[in-house]
GROMACS .gro file of N, CA and C in nm:
model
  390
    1UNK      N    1   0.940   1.418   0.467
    1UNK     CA    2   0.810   1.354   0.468
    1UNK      C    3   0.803   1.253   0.582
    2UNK      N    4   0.694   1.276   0.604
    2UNK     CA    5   0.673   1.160   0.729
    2UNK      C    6   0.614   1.010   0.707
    3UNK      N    7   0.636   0.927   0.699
    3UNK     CA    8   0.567   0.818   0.687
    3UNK      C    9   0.459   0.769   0.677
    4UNK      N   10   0.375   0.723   0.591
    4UNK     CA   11   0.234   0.703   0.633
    4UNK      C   12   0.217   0.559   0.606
    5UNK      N   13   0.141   0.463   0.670
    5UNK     CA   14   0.122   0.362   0.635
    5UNK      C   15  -0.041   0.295   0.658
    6UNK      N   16  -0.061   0.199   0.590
    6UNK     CA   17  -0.180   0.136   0.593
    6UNK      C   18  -0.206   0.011   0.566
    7UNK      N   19  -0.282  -0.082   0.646
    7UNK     CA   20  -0.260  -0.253   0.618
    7UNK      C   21  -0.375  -0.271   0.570
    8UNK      N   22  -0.347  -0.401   0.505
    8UNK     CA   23  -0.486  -0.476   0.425
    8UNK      C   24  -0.506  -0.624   0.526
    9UNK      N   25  -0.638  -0.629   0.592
    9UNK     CA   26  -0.638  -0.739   0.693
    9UNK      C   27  -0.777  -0.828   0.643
   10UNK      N   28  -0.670  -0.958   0.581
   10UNK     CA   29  -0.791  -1.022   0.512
   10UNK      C   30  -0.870  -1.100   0.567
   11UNK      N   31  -0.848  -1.094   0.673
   11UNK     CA   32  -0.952  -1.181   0.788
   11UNK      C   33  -1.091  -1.079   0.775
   12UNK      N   34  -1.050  -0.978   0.779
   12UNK     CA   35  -1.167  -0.847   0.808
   12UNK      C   36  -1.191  -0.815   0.687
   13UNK      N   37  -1.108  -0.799   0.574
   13UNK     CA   38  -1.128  -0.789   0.424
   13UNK      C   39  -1.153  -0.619   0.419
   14UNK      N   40  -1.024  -0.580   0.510
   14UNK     CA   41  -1.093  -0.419   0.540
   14UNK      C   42  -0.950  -0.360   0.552
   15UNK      N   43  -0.931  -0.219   0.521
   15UNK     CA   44  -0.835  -0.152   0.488
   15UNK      C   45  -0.802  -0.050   0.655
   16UNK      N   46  -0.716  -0.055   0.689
   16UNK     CA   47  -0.676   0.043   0.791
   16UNK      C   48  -0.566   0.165   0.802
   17UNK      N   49  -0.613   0.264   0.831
   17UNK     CA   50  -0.526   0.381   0.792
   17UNK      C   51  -0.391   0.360   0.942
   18UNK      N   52  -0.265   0.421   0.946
   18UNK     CA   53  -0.186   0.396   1.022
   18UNK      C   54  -0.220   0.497   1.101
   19UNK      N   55  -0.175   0.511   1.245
   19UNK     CA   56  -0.186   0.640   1.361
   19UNK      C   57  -0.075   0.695   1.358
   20UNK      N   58   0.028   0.587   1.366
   20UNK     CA   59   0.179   0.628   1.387
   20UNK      C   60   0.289   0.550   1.348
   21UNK      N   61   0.389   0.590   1.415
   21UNK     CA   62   0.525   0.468   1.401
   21UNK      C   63   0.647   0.490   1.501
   22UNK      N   64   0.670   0.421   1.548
   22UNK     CA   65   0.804   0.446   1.608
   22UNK      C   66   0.926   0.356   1.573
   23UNK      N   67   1.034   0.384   1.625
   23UNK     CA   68   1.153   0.283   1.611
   23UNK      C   69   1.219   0.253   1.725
   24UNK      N   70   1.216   0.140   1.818
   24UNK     CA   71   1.307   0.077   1.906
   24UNK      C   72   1.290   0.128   2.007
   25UNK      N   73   1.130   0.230   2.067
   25UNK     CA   74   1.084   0.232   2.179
   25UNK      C   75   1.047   0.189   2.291
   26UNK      N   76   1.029   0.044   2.281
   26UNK     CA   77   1.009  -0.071   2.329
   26UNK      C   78   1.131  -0.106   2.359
   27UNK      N   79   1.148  -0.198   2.484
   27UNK     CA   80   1.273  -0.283   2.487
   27UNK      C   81   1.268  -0.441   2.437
   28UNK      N   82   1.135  -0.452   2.415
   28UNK     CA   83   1.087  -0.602   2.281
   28UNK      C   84   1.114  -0.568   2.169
   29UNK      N   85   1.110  -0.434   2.122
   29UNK     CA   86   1.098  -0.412   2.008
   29UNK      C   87   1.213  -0.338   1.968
   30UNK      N   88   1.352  -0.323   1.996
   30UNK     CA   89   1.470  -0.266   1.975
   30UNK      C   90   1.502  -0.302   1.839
   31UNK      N   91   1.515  -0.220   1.747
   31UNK     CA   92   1.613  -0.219   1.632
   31UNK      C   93   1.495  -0.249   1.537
   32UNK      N   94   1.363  -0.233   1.571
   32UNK     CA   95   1.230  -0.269   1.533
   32UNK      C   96   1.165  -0.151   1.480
   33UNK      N   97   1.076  -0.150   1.350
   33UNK     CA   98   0.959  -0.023   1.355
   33UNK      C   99   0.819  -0.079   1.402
   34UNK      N  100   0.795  -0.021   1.468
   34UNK     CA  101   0.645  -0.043   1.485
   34UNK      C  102   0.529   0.052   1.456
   35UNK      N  103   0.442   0.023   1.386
   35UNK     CA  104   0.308   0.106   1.312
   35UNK      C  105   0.220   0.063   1.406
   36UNK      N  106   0.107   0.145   1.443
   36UNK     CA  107   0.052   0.143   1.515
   36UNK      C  108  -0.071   0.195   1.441
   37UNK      N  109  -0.254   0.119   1.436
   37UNK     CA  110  -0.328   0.121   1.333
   37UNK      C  111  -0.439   0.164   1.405
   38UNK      N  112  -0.521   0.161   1.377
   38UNK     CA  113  -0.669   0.205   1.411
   38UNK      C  114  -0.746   0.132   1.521
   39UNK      N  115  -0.720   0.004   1.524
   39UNK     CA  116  -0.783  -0.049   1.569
   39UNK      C  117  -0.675  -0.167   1.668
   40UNK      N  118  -0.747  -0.232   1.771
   40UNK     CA  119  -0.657  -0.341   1.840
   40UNK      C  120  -0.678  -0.443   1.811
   41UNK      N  121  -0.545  -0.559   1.813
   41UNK     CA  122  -0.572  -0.685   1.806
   41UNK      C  123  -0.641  -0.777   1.945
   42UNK      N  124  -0.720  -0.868   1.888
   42UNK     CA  125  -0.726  -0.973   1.990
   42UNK      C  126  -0.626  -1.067   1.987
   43UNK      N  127  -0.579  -1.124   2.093
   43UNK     CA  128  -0.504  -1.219   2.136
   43UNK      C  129  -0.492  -1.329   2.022
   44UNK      N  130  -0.639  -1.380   2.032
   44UNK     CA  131  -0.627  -1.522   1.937
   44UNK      C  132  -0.555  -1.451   1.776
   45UNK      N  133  -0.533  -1.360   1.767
   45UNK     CA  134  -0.518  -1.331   1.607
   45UNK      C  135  -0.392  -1.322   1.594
   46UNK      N  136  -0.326  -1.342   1.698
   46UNK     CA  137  -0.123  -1.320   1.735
   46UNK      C  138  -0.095  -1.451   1.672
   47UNK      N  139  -0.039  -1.472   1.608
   47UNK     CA  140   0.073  -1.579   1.609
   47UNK      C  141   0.156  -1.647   1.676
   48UNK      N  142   0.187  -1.742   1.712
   48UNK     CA  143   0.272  -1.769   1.819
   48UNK      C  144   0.402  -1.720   1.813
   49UNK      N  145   0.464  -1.664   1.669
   49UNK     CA  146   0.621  -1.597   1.716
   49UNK      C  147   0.563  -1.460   1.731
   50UNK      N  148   0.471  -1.425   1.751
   50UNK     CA  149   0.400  -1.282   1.809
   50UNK      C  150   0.377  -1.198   1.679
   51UNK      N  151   0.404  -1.248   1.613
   51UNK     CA  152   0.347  -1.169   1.464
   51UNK      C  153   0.222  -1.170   1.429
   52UNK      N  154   0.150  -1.085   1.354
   52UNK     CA  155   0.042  -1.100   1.275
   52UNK      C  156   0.042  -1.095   1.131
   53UNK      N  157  -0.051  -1.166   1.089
   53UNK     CA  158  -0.099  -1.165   0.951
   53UNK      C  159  -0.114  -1.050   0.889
   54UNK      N  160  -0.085  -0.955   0.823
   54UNK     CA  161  -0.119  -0.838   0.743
   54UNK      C  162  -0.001  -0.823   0.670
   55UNK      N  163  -0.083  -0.710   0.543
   55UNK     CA  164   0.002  -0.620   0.447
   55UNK      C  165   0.034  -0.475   0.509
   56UNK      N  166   0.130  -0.429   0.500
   56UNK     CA  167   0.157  -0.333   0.518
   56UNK      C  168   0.192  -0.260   0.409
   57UNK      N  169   0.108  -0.127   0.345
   57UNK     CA  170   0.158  -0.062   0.236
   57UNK      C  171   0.228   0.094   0.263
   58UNK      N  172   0.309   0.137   0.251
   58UNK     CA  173   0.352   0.257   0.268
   58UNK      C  174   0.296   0.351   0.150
   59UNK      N  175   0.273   0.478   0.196
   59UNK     CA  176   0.233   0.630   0.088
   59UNK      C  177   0.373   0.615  -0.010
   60UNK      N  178   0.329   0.687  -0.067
   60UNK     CA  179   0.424   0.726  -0.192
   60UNK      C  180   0.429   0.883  -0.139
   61UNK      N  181   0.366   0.955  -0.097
   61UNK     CA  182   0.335   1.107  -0.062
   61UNK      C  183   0.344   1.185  -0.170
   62UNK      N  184   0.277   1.086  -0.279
   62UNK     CA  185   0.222   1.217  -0.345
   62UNK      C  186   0.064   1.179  -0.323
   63UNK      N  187  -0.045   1.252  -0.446
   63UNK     CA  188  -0.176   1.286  -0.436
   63UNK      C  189  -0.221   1.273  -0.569
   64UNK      N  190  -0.305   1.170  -0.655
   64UNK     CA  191  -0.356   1.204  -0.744
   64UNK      C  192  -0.446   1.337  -0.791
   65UNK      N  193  -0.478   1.334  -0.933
   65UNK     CA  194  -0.533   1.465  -0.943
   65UNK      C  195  -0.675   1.499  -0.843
   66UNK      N  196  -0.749   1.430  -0.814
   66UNK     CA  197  -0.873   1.459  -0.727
   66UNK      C  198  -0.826   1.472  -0.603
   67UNK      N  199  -0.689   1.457  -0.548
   67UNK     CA  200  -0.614   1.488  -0.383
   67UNK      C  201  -0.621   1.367  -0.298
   68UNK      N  202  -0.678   1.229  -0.373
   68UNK     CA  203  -0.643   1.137  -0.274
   68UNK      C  204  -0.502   1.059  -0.273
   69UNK      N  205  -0.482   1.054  -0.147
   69UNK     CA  206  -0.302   1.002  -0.118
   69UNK      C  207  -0.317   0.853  -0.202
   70UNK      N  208  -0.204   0.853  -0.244
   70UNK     CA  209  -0.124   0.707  -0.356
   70UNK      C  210  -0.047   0.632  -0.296
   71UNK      N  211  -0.111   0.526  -0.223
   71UNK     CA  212  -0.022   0.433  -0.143
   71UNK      C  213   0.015   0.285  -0.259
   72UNK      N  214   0.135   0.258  -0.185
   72UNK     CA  215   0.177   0.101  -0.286
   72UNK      C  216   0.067   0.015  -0.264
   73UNK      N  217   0.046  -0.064  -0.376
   73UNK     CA  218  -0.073  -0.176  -0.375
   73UNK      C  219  -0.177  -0.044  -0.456
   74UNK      N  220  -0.226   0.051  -0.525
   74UNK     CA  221  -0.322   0.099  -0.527
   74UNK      C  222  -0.319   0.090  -0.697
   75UNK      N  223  -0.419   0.078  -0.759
   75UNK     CA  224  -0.446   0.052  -0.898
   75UNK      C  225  -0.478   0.222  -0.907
   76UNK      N  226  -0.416   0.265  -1.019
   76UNK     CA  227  -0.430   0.376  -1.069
   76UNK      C  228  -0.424   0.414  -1.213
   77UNK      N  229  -0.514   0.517  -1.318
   77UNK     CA  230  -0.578   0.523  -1.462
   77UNK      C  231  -0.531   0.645  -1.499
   78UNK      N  232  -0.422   0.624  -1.593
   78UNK     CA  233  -0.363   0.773  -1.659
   78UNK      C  234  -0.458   0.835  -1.766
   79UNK      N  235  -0.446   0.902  -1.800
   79UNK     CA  236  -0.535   1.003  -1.889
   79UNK      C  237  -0.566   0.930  -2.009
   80UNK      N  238  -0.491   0.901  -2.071
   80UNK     CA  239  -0.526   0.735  -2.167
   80UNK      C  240  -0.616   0.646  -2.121
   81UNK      N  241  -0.668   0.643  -2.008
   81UNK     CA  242  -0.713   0.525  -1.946
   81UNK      C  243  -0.632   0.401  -1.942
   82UNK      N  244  -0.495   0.390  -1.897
   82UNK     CA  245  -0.362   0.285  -1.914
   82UNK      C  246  -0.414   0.261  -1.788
   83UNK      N  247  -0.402   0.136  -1.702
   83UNK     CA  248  -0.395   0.105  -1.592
   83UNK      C  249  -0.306   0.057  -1.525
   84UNK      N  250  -0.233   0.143  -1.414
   84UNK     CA  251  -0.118   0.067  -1.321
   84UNK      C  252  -0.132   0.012  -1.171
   85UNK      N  253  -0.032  -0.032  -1.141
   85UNK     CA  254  -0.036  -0.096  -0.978
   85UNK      C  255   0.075  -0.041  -0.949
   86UNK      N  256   0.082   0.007  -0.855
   86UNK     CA  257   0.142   0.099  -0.761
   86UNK      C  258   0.246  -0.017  -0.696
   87UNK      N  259   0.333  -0.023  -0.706
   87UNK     CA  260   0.485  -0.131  -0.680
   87UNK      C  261   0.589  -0.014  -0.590
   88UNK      N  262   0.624  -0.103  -0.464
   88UNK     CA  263   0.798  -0.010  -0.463
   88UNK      C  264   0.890  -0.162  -0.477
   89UNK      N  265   1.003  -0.115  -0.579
   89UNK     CA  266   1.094  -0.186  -0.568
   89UNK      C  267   1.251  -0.115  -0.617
   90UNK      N  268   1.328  -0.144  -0.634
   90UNK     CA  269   1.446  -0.113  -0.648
   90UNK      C  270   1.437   0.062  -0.603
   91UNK      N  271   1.408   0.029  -0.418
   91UNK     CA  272   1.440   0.189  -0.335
   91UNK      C  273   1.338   0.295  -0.422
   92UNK      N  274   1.256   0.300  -0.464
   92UNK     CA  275   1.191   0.375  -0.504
   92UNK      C  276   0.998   0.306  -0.562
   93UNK      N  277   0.909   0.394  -0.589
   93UNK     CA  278   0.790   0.359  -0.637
   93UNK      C  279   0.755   0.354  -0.790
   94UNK      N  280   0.742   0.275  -0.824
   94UNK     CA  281   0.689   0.260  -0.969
   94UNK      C  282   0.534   0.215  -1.042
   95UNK      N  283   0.504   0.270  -1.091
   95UNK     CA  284   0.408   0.191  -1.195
   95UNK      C  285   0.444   0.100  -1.243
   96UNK      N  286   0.315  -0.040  -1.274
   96UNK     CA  287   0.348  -0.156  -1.313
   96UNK      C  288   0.188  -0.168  -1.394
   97UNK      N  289   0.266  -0.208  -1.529
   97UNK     CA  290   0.161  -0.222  -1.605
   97UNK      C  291   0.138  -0.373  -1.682
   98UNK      N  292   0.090  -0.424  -1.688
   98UNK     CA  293   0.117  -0.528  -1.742
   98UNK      C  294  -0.003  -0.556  -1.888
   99UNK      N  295   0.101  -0.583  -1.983
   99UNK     CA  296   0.071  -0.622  -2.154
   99UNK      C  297   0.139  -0.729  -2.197
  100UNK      N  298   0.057  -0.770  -2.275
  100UNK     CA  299   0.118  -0.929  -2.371
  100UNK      C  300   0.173  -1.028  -2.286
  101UNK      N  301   0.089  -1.055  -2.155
  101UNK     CA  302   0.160  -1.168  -2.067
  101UNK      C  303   0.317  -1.091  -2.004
  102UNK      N  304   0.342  -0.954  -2.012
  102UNK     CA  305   0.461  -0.917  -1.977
  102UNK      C  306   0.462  -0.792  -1.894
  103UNK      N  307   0.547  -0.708  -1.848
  103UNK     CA  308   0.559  -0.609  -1.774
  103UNK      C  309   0.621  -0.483  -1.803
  104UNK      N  310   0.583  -0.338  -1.778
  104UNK     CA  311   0.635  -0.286  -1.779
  104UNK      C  312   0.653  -0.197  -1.665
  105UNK      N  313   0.782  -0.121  -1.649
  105UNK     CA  314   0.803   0.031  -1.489
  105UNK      C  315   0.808   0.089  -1.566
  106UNK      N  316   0.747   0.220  -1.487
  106UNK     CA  317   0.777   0.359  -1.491
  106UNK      C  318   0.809   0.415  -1.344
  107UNK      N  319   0.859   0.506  -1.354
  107UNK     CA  320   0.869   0.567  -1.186
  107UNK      C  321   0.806   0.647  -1.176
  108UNK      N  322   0.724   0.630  -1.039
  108UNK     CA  323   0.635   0.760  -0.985
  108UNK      C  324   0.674   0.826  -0.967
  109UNK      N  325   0.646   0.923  -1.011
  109UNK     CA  326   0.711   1.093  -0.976
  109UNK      C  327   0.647   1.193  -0.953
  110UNK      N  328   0.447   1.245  -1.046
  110UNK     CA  329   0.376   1.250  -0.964
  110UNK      C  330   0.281   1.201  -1.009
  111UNK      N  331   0.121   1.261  -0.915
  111UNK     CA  332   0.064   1.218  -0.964
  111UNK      C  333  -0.096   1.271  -1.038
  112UNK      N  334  -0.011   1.386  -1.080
  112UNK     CA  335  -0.102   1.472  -1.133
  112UNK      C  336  -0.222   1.430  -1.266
  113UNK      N  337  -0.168   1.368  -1.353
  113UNK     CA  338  -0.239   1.274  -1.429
  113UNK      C  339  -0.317   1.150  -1.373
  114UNK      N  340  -0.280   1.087  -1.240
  114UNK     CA  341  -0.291   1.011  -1.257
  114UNK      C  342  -0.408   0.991  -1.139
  115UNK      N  343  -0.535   0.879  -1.157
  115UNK     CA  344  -0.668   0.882  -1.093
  115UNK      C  345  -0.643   0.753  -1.004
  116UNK      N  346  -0.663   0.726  -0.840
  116UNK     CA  347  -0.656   0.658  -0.776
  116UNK      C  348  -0.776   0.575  -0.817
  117UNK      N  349  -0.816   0.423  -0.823
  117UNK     CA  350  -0.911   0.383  -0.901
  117UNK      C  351  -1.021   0.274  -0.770
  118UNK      N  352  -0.864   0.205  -0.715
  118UNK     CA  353  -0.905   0.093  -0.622
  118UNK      C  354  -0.735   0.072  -0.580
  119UNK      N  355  -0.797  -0.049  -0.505
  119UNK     CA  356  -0.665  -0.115  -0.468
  119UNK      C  357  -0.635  -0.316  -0.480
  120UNK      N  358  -0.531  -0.327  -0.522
  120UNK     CA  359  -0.492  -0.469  -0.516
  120UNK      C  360  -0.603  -0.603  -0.484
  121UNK      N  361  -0.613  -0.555  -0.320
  121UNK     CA  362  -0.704  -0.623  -0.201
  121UNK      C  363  -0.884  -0.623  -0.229
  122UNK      N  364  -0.883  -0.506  -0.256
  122UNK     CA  365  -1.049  -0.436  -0.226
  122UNK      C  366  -1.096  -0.471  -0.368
  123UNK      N  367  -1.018  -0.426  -0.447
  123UNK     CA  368  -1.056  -0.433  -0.609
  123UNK      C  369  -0.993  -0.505  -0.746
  124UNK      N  370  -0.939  -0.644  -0.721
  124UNK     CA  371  -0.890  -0.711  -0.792
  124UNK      C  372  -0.967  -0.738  -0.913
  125UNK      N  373  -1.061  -0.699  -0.911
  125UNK     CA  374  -1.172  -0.694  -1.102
  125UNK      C  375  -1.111  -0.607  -1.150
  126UNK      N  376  -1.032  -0.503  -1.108
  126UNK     CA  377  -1.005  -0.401  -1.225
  126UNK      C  378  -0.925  -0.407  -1.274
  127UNK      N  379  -0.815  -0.544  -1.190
  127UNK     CA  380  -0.740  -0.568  -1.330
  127UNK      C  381  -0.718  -0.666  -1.417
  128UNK      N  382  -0.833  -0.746  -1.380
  128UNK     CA  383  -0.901  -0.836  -1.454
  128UNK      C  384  -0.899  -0.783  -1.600
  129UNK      N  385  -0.870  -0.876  -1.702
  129UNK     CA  386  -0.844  -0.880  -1.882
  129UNK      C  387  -0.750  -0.787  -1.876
  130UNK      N  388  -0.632  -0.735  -1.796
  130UNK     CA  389  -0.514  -0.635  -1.821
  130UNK      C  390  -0.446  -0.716  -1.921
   0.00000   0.00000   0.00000
């Protein structure tokens, strides 16, 4: 699988799909990945250690049942109507559900049941009263 990635830029409050990626093509950027997005930065939006402000979420590469791609950060509704957030942690992607002030994982594996709804950034009401 190839990589896919996509940032959440809250200055713009707008979602961007990735073009590409490389690794250590650059001689600034050695031992570095670099994603490369839709759109260009302006100057003033650099940081002075040359960084920028954004999320970066990686695909999971799978596809909910209607065929849209399931990236981390994305709120997603199992057939129950259960609602999760799309987490990677311990080297792999999980569902994160949260009940009684507490948490639960599952691991993504696919996502045939499961309905892409919103995301983290764009749609934080939906998981409002979880």
């Amino acid at each position: 699988m190839i990589p896919r990635f996509r940032e959440w830029d809250a200055e713009r409050e707008k979602l961007f799909k990735g073009k590409g990626m490389s690794y250590g093509v650059r001689k600034d950027f050695d031992n570095s990945f670099v994603i490369e997005f839709e759109h260009m930065e302006d100057l003033d939006a650099i940081n002075k250690d040359g960084s920028i402000d954004r999320v970066v979420m990686m695909s999971t590469g799978l596809k909910d049942k209607n065929g849209t791609e399931i990236y981390e950060g994305d709120i997603v509704k199992n057939i129950y109507d259960e609602i999760y957030v799309v987490k990677w942690f311990d080297a792999d992607f999980h569902l994160e559900e949260k009940y009684n002030g507490g948490f639960d994982y599952f691991e993504l594996y696919s996502g045939d049941n499961k309905k892409v709804i919103g995301n983290i950034y764009e749609n934080p009401e939906l998981l409002e009263g979880e």
